[in-house]
PDB file of C-alpha atoms in Angstrom:
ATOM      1  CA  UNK A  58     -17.594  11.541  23.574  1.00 69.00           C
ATOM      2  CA  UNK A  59     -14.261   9.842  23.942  1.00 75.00           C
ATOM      3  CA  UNK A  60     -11.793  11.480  26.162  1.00 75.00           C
ATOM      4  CA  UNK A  61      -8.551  12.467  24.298  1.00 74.00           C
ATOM      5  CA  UNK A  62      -6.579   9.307  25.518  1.00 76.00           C
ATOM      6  CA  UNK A  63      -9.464   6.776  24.850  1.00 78.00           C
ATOM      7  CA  UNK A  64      -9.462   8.018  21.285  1.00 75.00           C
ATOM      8  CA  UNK A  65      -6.139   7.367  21.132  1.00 75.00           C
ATOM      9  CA  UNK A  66      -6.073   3.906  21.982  1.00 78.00           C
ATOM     10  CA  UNK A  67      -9.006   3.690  20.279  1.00 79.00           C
ATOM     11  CA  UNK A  68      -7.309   4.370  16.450  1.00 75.00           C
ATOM     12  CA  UNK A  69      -4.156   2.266  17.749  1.00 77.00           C
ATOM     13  CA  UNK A  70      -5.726  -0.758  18.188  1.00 82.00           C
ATOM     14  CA  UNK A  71      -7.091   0.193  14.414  1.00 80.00           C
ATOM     15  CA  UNK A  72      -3.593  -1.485  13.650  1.00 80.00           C
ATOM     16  CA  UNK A  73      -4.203  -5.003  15.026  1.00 84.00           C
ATOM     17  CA  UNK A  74      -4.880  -6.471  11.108  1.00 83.00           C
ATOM     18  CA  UNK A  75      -1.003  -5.330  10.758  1.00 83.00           C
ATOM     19  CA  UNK A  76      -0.137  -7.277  13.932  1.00 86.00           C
ATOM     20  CA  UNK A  77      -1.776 -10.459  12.399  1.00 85.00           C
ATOM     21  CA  UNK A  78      -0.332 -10.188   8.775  1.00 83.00           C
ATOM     22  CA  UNK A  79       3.302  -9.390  10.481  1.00 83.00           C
ATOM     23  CA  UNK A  80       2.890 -12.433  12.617  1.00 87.00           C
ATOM     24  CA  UNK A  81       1.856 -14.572   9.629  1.00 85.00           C
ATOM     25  CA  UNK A  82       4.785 -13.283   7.765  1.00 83.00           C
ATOM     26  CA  UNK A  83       7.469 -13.782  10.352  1.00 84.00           C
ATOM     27  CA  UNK A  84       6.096 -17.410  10.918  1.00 86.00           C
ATOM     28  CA  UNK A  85       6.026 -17.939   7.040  1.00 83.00           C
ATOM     29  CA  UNK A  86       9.603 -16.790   7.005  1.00 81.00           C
ATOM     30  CA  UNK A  87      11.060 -19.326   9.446  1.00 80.00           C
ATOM     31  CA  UNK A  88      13.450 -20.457  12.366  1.00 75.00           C
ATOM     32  CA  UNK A  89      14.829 -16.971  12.755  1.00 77.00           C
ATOM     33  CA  UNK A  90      11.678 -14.845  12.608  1.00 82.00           C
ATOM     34  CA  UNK A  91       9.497 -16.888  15.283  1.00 87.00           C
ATOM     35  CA  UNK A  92      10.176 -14.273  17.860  1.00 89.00           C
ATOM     36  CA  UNK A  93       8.674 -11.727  15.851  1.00 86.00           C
ATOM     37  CA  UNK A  94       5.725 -13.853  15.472  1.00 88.00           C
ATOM     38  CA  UNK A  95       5.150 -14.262  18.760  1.00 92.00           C
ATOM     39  CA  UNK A  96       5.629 -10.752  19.548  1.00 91.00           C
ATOM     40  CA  UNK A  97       3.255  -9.557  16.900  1.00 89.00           C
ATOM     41  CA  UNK A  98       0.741 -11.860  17.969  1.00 93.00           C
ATOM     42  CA  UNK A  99       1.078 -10.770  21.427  1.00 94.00           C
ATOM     43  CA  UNK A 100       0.585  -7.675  20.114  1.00 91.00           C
ATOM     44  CA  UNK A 101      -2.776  -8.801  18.312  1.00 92.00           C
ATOM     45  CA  UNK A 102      -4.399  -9.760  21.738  1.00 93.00           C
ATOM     46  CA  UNK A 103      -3.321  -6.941  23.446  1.00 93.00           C
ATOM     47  CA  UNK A 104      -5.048  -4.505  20.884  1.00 90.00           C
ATOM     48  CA  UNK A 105      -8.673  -6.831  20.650  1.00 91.00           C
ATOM     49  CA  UNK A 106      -8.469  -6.998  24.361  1.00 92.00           C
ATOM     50  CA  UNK A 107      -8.330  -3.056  24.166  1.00 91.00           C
ATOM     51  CA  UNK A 108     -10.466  -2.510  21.822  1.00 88.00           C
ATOM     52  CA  UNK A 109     -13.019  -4.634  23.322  1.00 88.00           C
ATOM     53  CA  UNK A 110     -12.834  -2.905  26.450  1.00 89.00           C
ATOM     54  CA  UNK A 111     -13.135   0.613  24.455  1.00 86.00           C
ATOM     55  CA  UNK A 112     -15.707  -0.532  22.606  1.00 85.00           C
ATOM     56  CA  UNK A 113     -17.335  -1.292  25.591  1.00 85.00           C
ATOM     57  CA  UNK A 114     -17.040   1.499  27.277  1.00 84.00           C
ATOM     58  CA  UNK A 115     -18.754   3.252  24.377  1.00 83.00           C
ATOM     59  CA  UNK A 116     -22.031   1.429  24.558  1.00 79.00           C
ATOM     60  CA  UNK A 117     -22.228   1.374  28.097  1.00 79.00           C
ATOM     61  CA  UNK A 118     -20.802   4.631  29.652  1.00 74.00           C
ATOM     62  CA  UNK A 119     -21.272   7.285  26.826  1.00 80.00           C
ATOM     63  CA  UNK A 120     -23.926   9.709  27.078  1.00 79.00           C
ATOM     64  CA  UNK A 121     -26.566   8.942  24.553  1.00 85.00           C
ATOM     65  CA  UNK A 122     -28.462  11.997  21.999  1.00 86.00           C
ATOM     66  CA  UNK A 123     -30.248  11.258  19.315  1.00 88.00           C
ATOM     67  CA  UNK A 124     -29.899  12.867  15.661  1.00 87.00           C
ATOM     68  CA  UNK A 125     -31.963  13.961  12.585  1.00 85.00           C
ATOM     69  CA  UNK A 126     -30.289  12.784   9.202  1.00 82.00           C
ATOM     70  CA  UNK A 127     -31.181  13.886   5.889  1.00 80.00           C
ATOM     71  CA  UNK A 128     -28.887  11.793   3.632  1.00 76.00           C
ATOM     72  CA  UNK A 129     -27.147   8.449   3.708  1.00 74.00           C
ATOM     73  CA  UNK A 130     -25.038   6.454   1.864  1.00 73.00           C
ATOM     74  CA  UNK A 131     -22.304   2.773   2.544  1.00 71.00           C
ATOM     75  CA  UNK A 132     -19.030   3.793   4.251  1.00 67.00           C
ATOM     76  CA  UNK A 133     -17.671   0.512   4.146  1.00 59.00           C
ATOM     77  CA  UNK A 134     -15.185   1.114   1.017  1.00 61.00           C
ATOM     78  CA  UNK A 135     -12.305   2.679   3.723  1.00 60.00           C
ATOM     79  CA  UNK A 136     -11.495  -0.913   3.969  1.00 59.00           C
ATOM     80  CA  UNK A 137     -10.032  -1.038   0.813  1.00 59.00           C
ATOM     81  CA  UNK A 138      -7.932   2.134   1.715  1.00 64.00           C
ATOM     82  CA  UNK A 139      -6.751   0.488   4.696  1.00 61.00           C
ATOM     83  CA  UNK A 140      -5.858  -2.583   2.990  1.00 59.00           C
ATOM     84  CA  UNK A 141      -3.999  -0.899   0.252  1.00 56.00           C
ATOM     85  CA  UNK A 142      -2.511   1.493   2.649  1.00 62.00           C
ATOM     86  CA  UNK A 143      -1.451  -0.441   5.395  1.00 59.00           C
ATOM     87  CA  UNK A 144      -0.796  -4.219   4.754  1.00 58.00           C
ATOM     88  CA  UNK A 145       0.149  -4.455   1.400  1.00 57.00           C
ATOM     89  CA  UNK A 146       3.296  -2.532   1.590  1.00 57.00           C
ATOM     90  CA  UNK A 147       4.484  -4.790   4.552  1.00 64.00           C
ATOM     91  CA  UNK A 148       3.865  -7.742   2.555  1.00 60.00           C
ATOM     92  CA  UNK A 149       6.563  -7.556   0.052  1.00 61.00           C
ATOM     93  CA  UNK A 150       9.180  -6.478   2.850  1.00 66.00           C
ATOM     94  CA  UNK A 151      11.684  -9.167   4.699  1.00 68.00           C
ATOM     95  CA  UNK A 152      13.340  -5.949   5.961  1.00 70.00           C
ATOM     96  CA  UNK A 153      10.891  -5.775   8.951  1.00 69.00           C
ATOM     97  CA  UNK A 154      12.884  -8.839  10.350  1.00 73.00           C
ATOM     98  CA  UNK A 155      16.356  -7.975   9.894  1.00 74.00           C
ATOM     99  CA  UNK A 156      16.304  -6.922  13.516  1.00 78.00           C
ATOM    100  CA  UNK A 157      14.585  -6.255  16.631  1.00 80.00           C
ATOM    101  CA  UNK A 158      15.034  -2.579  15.733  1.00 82.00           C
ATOM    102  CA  UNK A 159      13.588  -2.299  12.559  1.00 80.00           C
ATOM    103  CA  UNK A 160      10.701  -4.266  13.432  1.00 80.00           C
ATOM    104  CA  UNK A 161       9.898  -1.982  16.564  1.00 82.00           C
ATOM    105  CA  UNK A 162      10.750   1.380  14.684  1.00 84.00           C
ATOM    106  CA  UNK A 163       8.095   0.232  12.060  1.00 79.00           C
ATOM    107  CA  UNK A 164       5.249  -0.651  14.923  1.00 79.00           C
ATOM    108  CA  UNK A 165       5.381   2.387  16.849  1.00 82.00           C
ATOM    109  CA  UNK A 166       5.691   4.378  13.624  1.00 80.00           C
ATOM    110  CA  UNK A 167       3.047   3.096  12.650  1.00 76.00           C
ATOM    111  CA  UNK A 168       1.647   3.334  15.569  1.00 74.00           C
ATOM    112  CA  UNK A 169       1.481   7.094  16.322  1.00 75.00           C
ATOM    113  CA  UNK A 170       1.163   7.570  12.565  1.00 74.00           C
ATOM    114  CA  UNK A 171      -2.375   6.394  12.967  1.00 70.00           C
ATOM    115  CA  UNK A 172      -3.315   7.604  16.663  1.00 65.00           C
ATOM    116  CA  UNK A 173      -1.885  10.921  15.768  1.00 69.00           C
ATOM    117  CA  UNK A 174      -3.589  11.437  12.160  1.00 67.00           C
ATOM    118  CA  UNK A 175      -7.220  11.604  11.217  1.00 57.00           C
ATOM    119  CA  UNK A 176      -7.252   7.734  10.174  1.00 52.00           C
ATOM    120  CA  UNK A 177      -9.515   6.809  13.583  1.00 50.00           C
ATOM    121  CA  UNK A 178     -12.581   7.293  11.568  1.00 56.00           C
ATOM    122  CA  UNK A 179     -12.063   4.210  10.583  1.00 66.00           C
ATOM    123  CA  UNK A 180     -10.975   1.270  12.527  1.00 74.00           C
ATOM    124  CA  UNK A 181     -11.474  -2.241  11.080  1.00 77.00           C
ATOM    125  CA  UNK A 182     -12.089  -4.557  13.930  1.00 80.00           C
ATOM    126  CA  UNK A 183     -15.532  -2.604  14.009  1.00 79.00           C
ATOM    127  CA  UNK A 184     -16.051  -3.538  10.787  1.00 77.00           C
ATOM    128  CA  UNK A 185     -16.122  -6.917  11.962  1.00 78.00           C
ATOM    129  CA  UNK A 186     -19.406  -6.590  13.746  1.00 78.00           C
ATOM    130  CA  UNK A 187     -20.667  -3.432  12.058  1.00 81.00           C
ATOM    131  CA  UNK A 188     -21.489  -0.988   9.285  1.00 80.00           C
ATOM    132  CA  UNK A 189     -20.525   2.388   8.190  1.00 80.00           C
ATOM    133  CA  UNK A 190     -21.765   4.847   6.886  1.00 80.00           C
ATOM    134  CA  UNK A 191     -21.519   8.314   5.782  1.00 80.00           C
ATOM    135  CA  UNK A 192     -24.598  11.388   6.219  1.00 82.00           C
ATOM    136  CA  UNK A 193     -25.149  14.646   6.921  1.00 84.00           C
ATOM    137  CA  UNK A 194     -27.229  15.831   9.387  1.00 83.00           C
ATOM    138  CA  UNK A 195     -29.755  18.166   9.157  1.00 81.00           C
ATOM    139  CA  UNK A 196     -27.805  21.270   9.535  1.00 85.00           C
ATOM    140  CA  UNK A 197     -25.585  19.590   6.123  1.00 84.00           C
ATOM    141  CA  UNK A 198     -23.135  18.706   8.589  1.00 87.00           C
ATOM    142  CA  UNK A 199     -21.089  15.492   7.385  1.00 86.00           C
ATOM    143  CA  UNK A 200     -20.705  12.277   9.905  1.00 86.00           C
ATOM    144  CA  UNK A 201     -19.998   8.729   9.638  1.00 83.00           C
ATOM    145  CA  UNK A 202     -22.501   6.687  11.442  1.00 83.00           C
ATOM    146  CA  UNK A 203     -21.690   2.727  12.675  1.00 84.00           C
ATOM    147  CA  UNK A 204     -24.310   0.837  13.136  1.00 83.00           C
ATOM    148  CA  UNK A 205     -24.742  -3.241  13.499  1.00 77.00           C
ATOM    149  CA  UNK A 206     -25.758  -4.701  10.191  1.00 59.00           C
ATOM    150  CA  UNK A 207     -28.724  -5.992  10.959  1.00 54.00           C
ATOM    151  CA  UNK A 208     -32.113  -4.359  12.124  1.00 50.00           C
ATOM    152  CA  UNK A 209     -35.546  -4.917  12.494  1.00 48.00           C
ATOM    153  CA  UNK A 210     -38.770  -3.456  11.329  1.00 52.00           C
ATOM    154  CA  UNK A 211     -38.493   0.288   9.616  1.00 59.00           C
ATOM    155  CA  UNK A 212     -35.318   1.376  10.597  1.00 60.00           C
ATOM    156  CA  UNK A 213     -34.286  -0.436   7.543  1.00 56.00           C
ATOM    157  CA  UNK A 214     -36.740   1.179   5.514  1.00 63.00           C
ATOM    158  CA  UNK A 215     -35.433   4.878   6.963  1.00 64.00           C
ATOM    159  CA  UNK A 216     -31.997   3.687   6.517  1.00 61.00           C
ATOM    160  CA  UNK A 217     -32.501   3.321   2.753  1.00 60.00           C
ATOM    161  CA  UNK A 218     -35.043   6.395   2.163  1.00 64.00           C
ATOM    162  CA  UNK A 219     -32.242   8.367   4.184  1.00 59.00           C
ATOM    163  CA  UNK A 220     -34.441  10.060   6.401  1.00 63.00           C
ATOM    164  CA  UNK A 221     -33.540   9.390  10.158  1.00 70.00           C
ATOM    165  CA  UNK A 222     -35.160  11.429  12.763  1.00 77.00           C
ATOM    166  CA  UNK A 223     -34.228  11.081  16.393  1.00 82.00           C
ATOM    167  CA  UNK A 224     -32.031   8.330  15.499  1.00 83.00           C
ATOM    168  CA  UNK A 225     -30.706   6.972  19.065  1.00 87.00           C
ATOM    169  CA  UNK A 226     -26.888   7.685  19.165  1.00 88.00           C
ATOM    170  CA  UNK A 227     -23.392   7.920  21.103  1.00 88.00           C
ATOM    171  CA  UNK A 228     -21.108  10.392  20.023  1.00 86.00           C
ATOM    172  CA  UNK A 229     -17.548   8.750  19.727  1.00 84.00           C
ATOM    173  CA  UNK A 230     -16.236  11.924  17.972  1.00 79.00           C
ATOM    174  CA  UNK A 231     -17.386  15.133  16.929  1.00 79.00           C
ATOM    175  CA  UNK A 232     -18.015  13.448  13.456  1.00 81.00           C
ATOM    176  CA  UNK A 233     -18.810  10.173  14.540  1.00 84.00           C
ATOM    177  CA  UNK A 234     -21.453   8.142  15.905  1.00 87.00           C
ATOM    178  CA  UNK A 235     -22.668   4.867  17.180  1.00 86.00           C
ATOM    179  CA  UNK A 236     -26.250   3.469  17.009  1.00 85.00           C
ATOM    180  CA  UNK A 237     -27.828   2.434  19.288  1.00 82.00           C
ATOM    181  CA  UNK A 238     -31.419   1.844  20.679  1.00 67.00           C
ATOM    182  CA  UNK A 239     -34.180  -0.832  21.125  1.00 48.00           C
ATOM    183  CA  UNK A 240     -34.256  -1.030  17.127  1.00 47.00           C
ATOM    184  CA  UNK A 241     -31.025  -3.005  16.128  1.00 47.00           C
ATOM    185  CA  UNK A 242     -30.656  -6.532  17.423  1.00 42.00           C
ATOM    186  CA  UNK A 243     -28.016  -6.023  20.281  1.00 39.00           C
TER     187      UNK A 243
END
């Protein structure tokens, strides 16, 4: 499992989408805003380069277990929330770059708003290269599994009958999990 501080990082790099649209905004608004264009896609980098290396560290350095699932069913709709939650509000709002303070009071907001709330279930650079979705175990437990979206012979099948047994895993959090094994194309 994650260590308290990986986690962390882990949900505020969730916020590098907002780092992208406020860069695309600042640079749509002109002369005066470039800084904060440059700063937010600064930003951007920094939060891919640390989620990469977190992501990383996941596959390569967390213990692995393996699970029994008896139902499963698409997570993917949080994207949606996230959307709706996070970027469109920003969109409609110049404010952000009527000064240097505004704009940073909004990021690390923002910022600890995520890391320090329960939105790191879902972080949208993973759904870049991966699904989610949501099960219960076999105690009725309910988890949110990410997996790649592609796989190979009957894992496919079990994925759709929603019976998993000894499905190969990393725990990220105590409600969350990572596939892996010899059965996804990695």
């Amino acid at each position: 499992m994650l260590s308290s501080y990986s986690k962390f990082l882990f949900a505020a790099t969730s916020i590098a989408p907002v780092f992208l649209t406020l860069a695309f905004m600042a640079w749509d608004k002109g002369e005066g805003a470039y800084k904060y264009a440059i700063i937010s896609l600064i930003l951007f980098g920094i939060s891919l380069f640390i989620f990469a290396y977190i992501l990383i560290h996941i596959r390569k350095e967390i213990g692995k277990t393996k699970i029994n699932i008896n139902s499963i069913s698409q997570g993917n709709k949080e994207i949606t929330s996230y959307f709706l939650t996070y970027l469109f509000p920003i969109i409609g709002s110049d404010a952000l770059f009527s000064s240097e303070c505004v704009f940073a009071f909004f990021i690390i907001s923002l910022f600890f708003y995520i890391a320090y709330s329960t939105s790191f279930n879902f972080n949208p650079l993973l759904s870049i290269f991966y699904r989610f979705y949501t099960a219960s175990d076999t105690s009725g437990r309910s988890i949110i599994l990410i997996a790649k979206r592609r796989y190979k012979g009957k894992k496919i099948d079990e994925i759709r009958k929603g019976t998993l047994n000894n499905l190969p895993v990393v725990e990220i959090t105590p409600y969350m999990y990572l596939i892996i094994g010899e059965d996804q194309n990695e």
